[in-house]
Amino acid sequence: MNVSDVKFGLNTFGDVTVDAAGAPVHQAQVIRDVIEEGRLADRVGIDYFAVGEHHRADFAVSAPDVVLAGLATVTDTIRLGTAVTVLSSDDPIRVFERFSTIDAMSEGRADIILGRGSFIESFPLFGFDLAQYEELFSEKLDLFAALLPEEPVTWSGELRPPLENQEVYPRTENGMTAWVAVGGSPESVIRAARYKMPLMLAVIGGNARRFRPFADLYRQANEQLGNGDLPIGVHSPGFVADTDEEARELLMPHWLDNRNVIGKERGWGPAGPDEFDSEVRHGALAVGSPDTVARKIADAIQALGLSRFDLKYSNGPMPHEHLMRCIELYGTEVIPRVRRILEREA
């Protein structure tokens, strides 16, 4: 691993935040705040800023590509992408057209992460059958991969009409990078390698080291397919403050609020401070001072041989001003510390 090549990103789902009095902020303001957060990430030198797609009340962003288009006009160097685009309930051609447009607006800074998504609201909303959950993603990813060479496409599948020598516009100037998000399925890992797409592992619970078999499988598949070394990234939650105590105190109520809303929908038991503490100490949550968070990120990068680490900095209704401080510390304090650790221990 070349330490200088490791990239660092920030991810947000546009969680609906609260104000100083604890009242929910309007979704419109949350979207404007996400733009401000992305601009700050650009100013402090972060490599990637990615926005998730959801269709529910607690997340403001349902059209991340529109948010990214706005960011493309007010940022300079940061790469802009999704976390993730729910390809199963979208049209691959329209997705490609939107992102090639963002790529033009940003002068070549658009990336996309394609996934099935861990939430299912988009399926009934857009008229898709959940019984076809796997088939929809598999076929649409196949079509999207066929679009990447940006040449006339002849393609056929089972779920939409075929294409015959079809051209898709606008074309990009230097090609588009499409990552595939994987939550823990070996078949999905192999599929990413088969399409020669970089792999983004969603490490949202438990220690990152338990994902080593997936990273190894991806490398083995790429070797067998003759792909060479392709990037592996991780999307993982966390929060940075000036001290460990402040970070935990600020994040815990919002993390628990978010976790228990989703947990109730999915039949999980309620979580309390002990579960939060366990995830911080032993699991995926990278929470604390710049030193503490840097050490945890460096451990994940070393354990999995990562090319990219994205911190999901929005975790529940955390007020915007605390998110801004987290972004500032991540860019100015955490990332330099991670690089020093990796260089020292290379």
CSV table of C-alpha atoms in Angstrom, one decimal:
chain,number,residue,atom,x,y,z
A,1,MET,CA,0.0,0.0,0.0
A,2,ASN,CA,1.3,3.4,-1.0
A,3,VAL,CA,0.4,5.7,1.9
A,4,SER,CA,0.4,8.8,-0.3
A,5,ASP,CA,-2.3,7.2,-2.5
A,6,VAL,CA,-4.8,6.6,0.3
A,7,LYS,CA,-7.9,8.8,-0.1
A,8,PHE,CA,-10.2,10.1,2.6
A,9,GLY,CA,-13.9,11.0,2.3
A,10,LEU,CA,-16.9,12.2,4.2
A,11,ASN,CA,-20.4,10.7,3.7
A,12,THR,CA,-23.8,12.1,4.8
A,13,PHE,CA,-27.4,10.9,4.4
A,14,GLY,CA,-28.7,14.4,5.1
A,15,ASP,CA,-30.0,13.4,8.4
A,16,VAL,CA,-32.7,15.8,9.6
A,17,THR,CA,-30.9,17.8,12.4
A,18,VAL,CA,-32.2,19.7,15.4
A,19,ASP,CA,-31.6,23.3,16.4
A,20,ALA,CA,-30.2,24.6,19.7
A,21,ALA,CA,-33.6,24.1,21.3
A,22,GLY,CA,-33.9,20.5,20.1
A,23,ALA,CA,-36.5,21.2,17.5
A,24,PRO,CA,-36.2,19.5,14.1
A,25,VAL,CA,-34.8,21.7,11.3
A,26,HIS,CA,-36.8,21.9,8.1
A,27,GLN,CA,-35.6,19.5,5.4
A,28,ALA,CA,-35.0,22.4,3.0
A,29,GLN,CA,-32.6,24.0,5.5
A,30,VAL,CA,-30.9,20.6,6.0
A,31,ILE,CA,-30.2,20.4,2.3
A,32,ARG,CA,-28.7,23.9,2.4
A,33,ASP,CA,-26.6,22.8,5.3
A,34,VAL,CA,-25.3,19.8,3.4
A,35,ILE,CA,-24.1,22.2,0.7
A,36,GLU,CA,-22.3,24.2,3.4
A,37,GLU,CA,-20.8,21.1,4.8
A,38,GLY,CA,-19.5,20.0,1.4
A,39,ARG,CA,-18.0,23.4,0.8
A,40,LEU,CA,-16.1,23.1,4.1
A,41,ALA,CA,-14.9,19.6,3.3
A,42,ASP,CA,-13.5,21.0,0.0
A,43,ARG,CA,-11.7,23.9,1.8
A,44,VAL,CA,-10.0,21.7,4.4
A,45,GLY,CA,-8.6,19.4,1.7
A,46,ILE,CA,-10.8,16.2,2.0
A,47,ASP,CA,-10.7,14.0,-1.1
A,48,TYR,CA,-14.3,12.8,-1.4
A,49,PHE,CA,-17.8,14.1,-0.4
A,50,ALA,CA,-20.6,11.6,-0.9
A,51,VAL,CA,-24.3,12.0,-0.3
A,52,GLY,CA,-26.8,9.1,0.3
A,53,GLU,CA,-30.2,8.6,-1.2
A,54,HIS,CA,-33.3,8.0,1.0
A,55,HIS,CA,-37.0,8.5,0.7
A,56,ARG,CA,-38.2,9.0,4.3
A,57,ALA,CA,-38.8,11.7,6.8
A,58,ASP,CA,-35.6,11.4,8.9
A,59,PHE,CA,-33.3,12.0,5.9
A,60,ALA,CA,-33.7,15.1,3.8
A,61,VAL,CA,-31.8,14.0,0.6
A,62,SER,CA,-33.9,12.0,-1.8
A,63,ALA,CA,-32.1,13.3,-4.9
A,64,PRO,CA,-28.4,13.2,-4.1
A,65,ASP,CA,-27.3,14.0,-7.7
A,66,VAL,CA,-29.1,17.3,-7.6
A,67,VAL,CA,-27.3,18.2,-4.3
A,68,LEU,CA,-24.0,17.1,-6.0
A,69,ALA,CA,-24.8,19.3,-9.0
A,70,GLY,CA,-25.1,22.3,-6.6
A,71,LEU,CA,-21.9,21.4,-5.0
A,72,ALA,CA,-20.1,21.0,-8.3
A,73,THR,CA,-20.6,24.8,-8.9
A,74,VAL,CA,-19.2,25.9,-5.5
A,75,THR,CA,-16.3,23.5,-4.9
A,76,ASP,CA,-12.9,23.3,-6.5
A,77,THR,CA,-11.0,20.0,-5.9
A,78,ILE,CA,-13.1,17.6,-3.9
A,79,ARG,CA,-14.5,14.6,-5.7
A,80,LEU,CA,-18.3,14.3,-5.5
A,81,GLY,CA,-20.3,11.1,-5.3
A,82,THR,CA,-23.2,9.1,-3.8
A,83,ALA,CA,-23.4,6.9,-0.8
A,84,VAL,CA,-25.2,5.2,-2.5
A,85,THR,CA,-27.3,5.5,-5.6
A,86,VAL,CA,-30.1,3.0,-5.2
A,87,LEU,CA,-29.7,1.6,-8.7
A,88,SER,CA,-32.4,-1.1,-8.2
A,89,SER,CA,-35.2,1.4,-8.2
A,90,ASP,CA,-33.7,3.8,-10.8
A,91,ASP,CA,-33.0,3.7,-14.5
A,92,PRO,CA,-29.3,3.0,-15.3
A,93,ILE,CA,-29.3,5.2,-18.4
A,94,ARG,CA,-30.8,8.2,-16.6
A,95,VAL,CA,-28.3,7.6,-13.7
A,96,PHE,CA,-25.5,7.7,-16.2
A,97,GLU,CA,-26.8,10.8,-17.9
A,98,ARG,CA,-27.2,12.6,-14.6
A,99,PHE,CA,-23.7,11.8,-13.4
A,100,SER,CA,-22.0,12.5,-16.7
A,101,THR,CA,-23.7,16.0,-16.4
A,102,ILE,CA,-22.3,16.4,-12.8
A,103,ASP,CA,-18.9,15.3,-14.2
A,104,ALA,CA,-19.1,18.1,-16.8
A,105,MET,CA,-20.2,20.7,-14.2
A,106,SER,CA,-17.4,19.7,-11.8
A,107,GLU,CA,-14.8,19.4,-14.5
A,108,GLY,CA,-14.3,15.7,-14.0
A,109,ARG,CA,-14.8,15.3,-10.3
A,110,ALA,CA,-17.9,13.0,-10.3
A,111,ASP,CA,-17.8,9.5,-8.9
A,112,ILE,CA,-20.8,7.2,-8.2
A,113,ILE,CA,-21.3,4.4,-5.7
A,114,LEU,CA,-24.0,1.9,-6.9
A,115,GLY,CA,-25.9,-0.2,-4.5
A,116,ARG,CA,-29.1,-1.9,-3.6
A,117,GLY,CA,-29.5,0.2,-0.5
A,118,SER,CA,-30.3,-1.0,3.0
A,119,PHE,CA,-33.7,0.8,3.0
A,120,ILE,CA,-36.6,-0.3,0.8
A,121,GLU,CA,-38.8,2.8,0.7
A,122,SER,CA,-37.9,3.5,-2.9
A,123,PHE,CA,-39.3,0.2,-4.3
A,124,PRO,CA,-43.0,0.8,-3.6
A,125,LEU,CA,-42.5,4.5,-4.1
A,126,PHE,CA,-41.4,4.0,-7.7
A,127,GLY,CA,-43.5,0.9,-8.4
A,128,PHE,CA,-40.9,-1.8,-8.1
A,129,ASP,CA,-41.6,-5.3,-6.8
A,130,LEU,CA,-39.5,-6.2,-3.7
A,131,ALA,CA,-39.7,-9.8,-4.8
A,132,GLN,CA,-37.3,-8.8,-7.6
A,133,TYR,CA,-34.9,-7.1,-5.2
A,134,GLU,CA,-31.9,-9.2,-6.4
A,135,GLU,CA,-32.8,-9.4,-10.1
A,136,LEU,CA,-33.4,-5.7,-10.4
A,137,PHE,CA,-29.9,-4.8,-9.1
A,138,SER,CA,-28.1,-7.5,-11.0
A,139,GLU,CA,-29.7,-6.6,-14.4
A,140,LYS,CA,-29.4,-2.8,-13.9
A,141,LEU,CA,-25.7,-3.1,-12.8
A,142,ASP,CA,-25.1,-5.1,-15.9
A,143,LEU,CA,-26.6,-2.4,-18.1
A,144,PHE,CA,-24.7,0.4,-16.2
A,145,ALA,CA,-21.5,-1.5,-16.8
A,146,ALA,CA,-22.3,-1.6,-20.5
A,147,LEU,CA,-22.6,2.2,-20.6
A,148,LEU,CA,-19.2,2.9,-19.0
A,149,PRO,CA,-17.1,2.5,-22.2
A,150,GLU,CA,-19.3,5.3,-23.7
A,151,GLU,CA,-19.7,3.6,-27.0
A,152,PRO,CA,-23.0,2.6,-28.8
A,153,VAL,CA,-24.7,0.0,-26.6
A,154,THR,CA,-26.4,-3.2,-27.7
A,155,TRP,CA,-27.9,-4.9,-24.6
A,156,SER,CA,-30.8,-7.1,-23.6
A,157,GLY,CA,-32.2,-8.2,-20.3
A,158,GLU,CA,-35.4,-9.6,-18.8
A,159,LEU,CA,-36.9,-6.5,-17.0
A,160,ARG,CA,-36.8,-3.8,-19.7
A,161,PRO,CA,-36.8,-3.5,-23.5
A,162,PRO,CA,-33.5,-4.2,-25.3
A,163,LEU,CA,-31.1,-1.6,-26.7
A,164,GLU,CA,-29.7,-1.7,-30.2
A,165,ASN,CA,-26.7,0.3,-31.0
A,166,GLN,CA,-27.9,3.0,-28.6
A,167,GLU,CA,-25.8,6.0,-27.8
A,168,VAL,CA,-26.1,7.8,-24.4
A,169,TYR,CA,-25.3,11.5,-23.8
A,170,PRO,CA,-23.6,13.6,-22.6
A,171,ARG,CA,-20.3,11.7,-22.7
A,172,THR,CA,-17.6,12.4,-20.1
A,173,GLU,CA,-14.3,13.9,-21.0
A,174,ASN,CA,-12.2,11.3,-19.1
A,175,GLY,CA,-14.5,8.4,-18.2
A,176,MET,CA,-16.6,7.8,-15.2
A,177,THR,CA,-15.6,5.8,-12.1
A,178,ALA,CA,-18.4,3.6,-10.7
A,179,TRP,CA,-17.9,1.8,-7.3
A,180,VAL,CA,-20.1,-1.0,-6.1
A,181,ALA,CA,-21.2,-0.9,-2.4
A,182,VAL,CA,-21.3,-4.2,-0.6
A,183,GLY,CA,-22.7,-4.9,2.9
A,184,GLY,CA,-21.4,-8.5,3.4
A,185,SER,CA,-22.3,-10.8,0.5
A,186,PRO,CA,-19.5,-12.8,-1.1
A,187,GLU,CA,-21.6,-13.0,-4.3
A,188,SER,CA,-21.7,-9.2,-4.4
A,189,VAL,CA,-17.9,-8.9,-3.9
A,190,ILE,CA,-17.3,-11.3,-6.8
A,191,ARG,CA,-19.8,-9.4,-9.0
A,192,ALA,CA,-17.9,-6.1,-8.4
A,193,ALA,CA,-14.7,-7.8,-9.5
A,194,ARG,CA,-16.5,-9.3,-12.6
A,195,TYR,CA,-17.4,-5.8,-13.7
A,196,LYS,CA,-14.0,-4.5,-12.8
A,197,MET,CA,-15.5,-1.9,-10.5
A,198,PRO,CA,-13.9,-0.7,-7.2
A,199,LEU,CA,-15.4,-2.1,-4.1
A,200,MET,CA,-16.9,0.0,-1.2
A,201,LEU,CA,-17.5,-2.1,1.9
A,202,ALA,CA,-20.2,-0.8,4.3
A,203,VAL,CA,-18.7,-1.4,7.8
A,204,ILE,CA,-21.5,0.0,9.9
A,205,GLY,CA,-21.3,-2.4,12.9
A,206,GLY,CA,-18.6,-4.6,14.5
A,207,ASN,CA,-14.9,-4.4,14.0
A,208,ALA,CA,-13.6,-3.6,10.5
A,209,ARG,CA,-11.2,-6.6,10.7
A,210,ARG,CA,-14.2,-9.0,10.3
A,211,PHE,CA,-14.5,-7.7,6.7
A,212,ARG,CA,-11.0,-9.0,5.8
A,213,PRO,CA,-12.3,-12.1,4.1
A,214,PHE,CA,-14.3,-9.9,1.7
A,215,ALA,CA,-11.3,-7.8,0.9
A,216,ASP,CA,-9.2,-11.0,0.3
A,217,LEU,CA,-12.0,-12.5,-1.8
A,218,TYR,CA,-12.1,-9.4,-4.0
A,219,ARG,CA,-8.4,-9.4,-4.5
A,220,GLN,CA,-8.4,-13.1,-5.4
A,221,ALA,CA,-11.2,-12.6,-7.9
A,222,ASN,CA,-9.5,-9.7,-9.5
A,223,GLU,CA,-6.3,-11.7,-9.8
A,224,GLN,CA,-8.1,-14.6,-11.4
A,225,LEU,CA,-9.9,-12.3,-13.8
A,226,GLY,CA,-6.7,-10.5,-14.8
A,227,ASN,CA,-8.0,-7.1,-13.5
A,228,GLY,CA,-4.9,-6.1,-11.6
A,229,ASP,CA,-5.2,-4.2,-8.3
A,230,LEU,CA,-8.5,-2.3,-8.0
A,231,PRO,CA,-9.3,0.1,-5.1
A,232,ILE,CA,-11.1,-1.1,-1.9
A,233,GLY,CA,-12.8,1.5,0.2
A,234,VAL,CA,-14.8,1.5,3.5
A,235,HIS,CA,-17.8,3.6,4.5
A,236,SER,CA,-18.0,3.6,8.3
A,237,PRO,CA,-19.7,5.9,10.9
A,238,GLY,CA,-17.9,8.2,13.3
A,239,PHE,CA,-17.7,11.6,14.8
A,240,VAL,CA,-14.8,13.9,15.8
A,241,ALA,CA,-14.7,16.5,18.5
A,242,ASP,CA,-11.9,18.2,20.5
A,243,THR,CA,-11.8,15.5,23.2
A,244,ASP,CA,-13.0,11.9,23.6
A,245,GLU,CA,-15.4,12.9,26.3
A,246,GLU,CA,-17.0,15.7,24.2
A,247,ALA,CA,-17.4,13.5,21.1
A,248,ARG,CA,-19.1,10.8,23.1
A,249,GLU,CA,-21.3,13.2,25.0
A,250,LEU,CA,-22.4,15.0,21.8
A,251,LEU,CA,-23.0,11.9,19.6
A,252,MET,CA,-24.5,9.4,21.9
A,253,PRO,CA,-28.1,10.7,22.2
A,254,HIS,CA,-28.3,11.3,18.5
A,255,TRP,CA,-26.8,8.0,17.5
A,256,LEU,CA,-29.2,6.2,19.9
A,257,ASP,CA,-32.2,8.2,18.5
A,258,ASN,CA,-31.3,7.2,14.9
A,259,ARG,CA,-30.5,3.6,15.8
A,260,ASN,CA,-33.7,3.0,17.8
A,261,VAL,CA,-36.0,4.6,15.1
A,262,ILE,CA,-34.5,2.2,12.5
A,263,GLY,CA,-34.3,-0.7,14.9
A,264,LYS,CA,-38.0,-0.4,15.8
A,265,GLU,CA,-38.8,-0.7,12.1
A,266,ARG,CA,-36.6,-3.7,11.7
A,267,GLY,CA,-37.6,-5.6,14.8
A,268,TRP,CA,-34.4,-4.9,16.8
A,269,GLY,CA,-34.5,-4.5,20.5
A,270,PRO,CA,-33.8,-1.0,21.9
A,271,ALA,CA,-30.2,0.1,22.3
A,272,GLY,CA,-28.8,2.0,25.2
A,273,PRO,CA,-25.5,3.6,26.3
A,274,ASP,CA,-23.9,0.2,26.7
A,275,GLU,CA,-24.3,-0.7,23.1
A,276,PHE,CA,-23.1,2.7,22.0
A,277,ASP,CA,-20.0,2.4,24.2
A,278,SER,CA,-19.3,-1.1,22.9
A,279,GLU,CA,-19.5,0.1,19.3
A,280,VAL,CA,-17.1,3.0,20.1
A,281,ARG,CA,-14.6,0.7,22.0
A,282,HIS,CA,-14.8,-2.4,19.9
A,283,GLY,CA,-17.0,-1.8,16.8
A,284,ALA,CA,-17.3,0.4,13.8
A,285,LEU,CA,-17.9,3.7,15.4
A,286,ALA,CA,-14.8,6.0,15.1
A,287,VAL,CA,-15.7,8.5,17.8
A,288,GLY,CA,-13.4,10.7,19.8
A,289,SER,CA,-10.6,13.2,19.6
A,290,PRO,CA,-8.5,13.5,16.4
A,291,ASP,CA,-5.9,11.2,17.9
A,292,THR,CA,-8.5,8.5,18.9
A,293,VAL,CA,-10.3,8.6,15.5
A,294,ALA,CA,-7.0,8.7,13.5
A,295,ARG,CA,-5.8,5.5,15.3
A,296,LYS,CA,-9.1,3.7,14.6
A,297,ILE,CA,-9.1,4.7,10.9
A,298,ALA,CA,-5.5,3.7,10.5
A,299,ASP,CA,-6.2,0.3,12.0
A,300,ALA,CA,-9.1,-0.2,9.5
A,301,ILE,CA,-6.9,0.8,6.6
A,302,GLN,CA,-4.1,-1.5,7.6
A,303,ALA,CA,-6.3,-4.4,8.4
A,304,LEU,CA,-8.1,-4.3,5.1
A,305,GLY,CA,-5.4,-2.8,2.8
A,306,LEU,CA,-7.7,0.1,1.9
A,307,SER,CA,-7.3,2.7,-0.8
A,308,ARG,CA,-10.1,4.9,0.6
A,309,PHE,CA,-11.8,5.5,3.9
A,310,ASP,CA,-15.1,7.4,4.1
A,311,LEU,CA,-16.3,8.6,7.4
A,312,LYS,CA,-20.1,8.8,7.7
A,313,TYR,CA,-20.2,11.9,9.8
A,314,SER,CA,-24.0,12.4,10.1
A,315,ASN,CA,-25.4,9.9,12.5
A,316,GLY,CA,-28.8,11.0,13.7
A,317,PRO,CA,-30.2,14.6,14.4
A,318,MET,CA,-26.8,16.1,15.4
A,319,PRO,CA,-26.9,19.9,15.1
A,320,HIS,CA,-25.3,21.4,12.1
A,321,GLU,CA,-22.7,23.4,14.0
A,322,HIS,CA,-21.3,20.2,15.5
A,323,LEU,CA,-21.1,18.5,12.1
A,324,MET,CA,-19.2,21.5,10.8
A,325,ARG,CA,-16.6,21.2,13.6
A,326,CYS,CA,-16.3,17.5,12.9
A,327,ILE,CA,-15.6,18.2,9.3
A,328,GLU,CA,-13.0,20.8,10.1
A,329,LEU,CA,-11.2,18.4,12.6
A,330,TYR,CA,-11.4,15.5,10.2
A,331,GLY,CA,-9.7,17.5,7.4
A,332,THR,CA,-7.1,19.4,9.4
A,333,GLU,CA,-6.3,17.1,12.3
A,334,VAL,CA,-7.4,13.5,11.7
A,335,ILE,CA,-6.3,12.9,8.1
A,336,PRO,CA,-2.7,14.2,8.7
A,337,ARG,CA,-2.5,12.0,11.8
A,338,VAL,CA,-3.7,8.9,9.9
A,339,ARG,CA,-1.0,9.5,7.2
A,340,ARG,CA,1.7,9.8,9.8
A,341,ILE,CA,0.6,6.6,11.5
A,342,LEU,CA,0.6,4.7,8.2
A,343,GLU,CA,4.0,6.1,7.2
A,344,ARG,CA,5.5,5.2,10.5
A,345,GLU,CA,4.1,1.7,10.5
A,346,ALA,CA,4.5,0.9,6.8
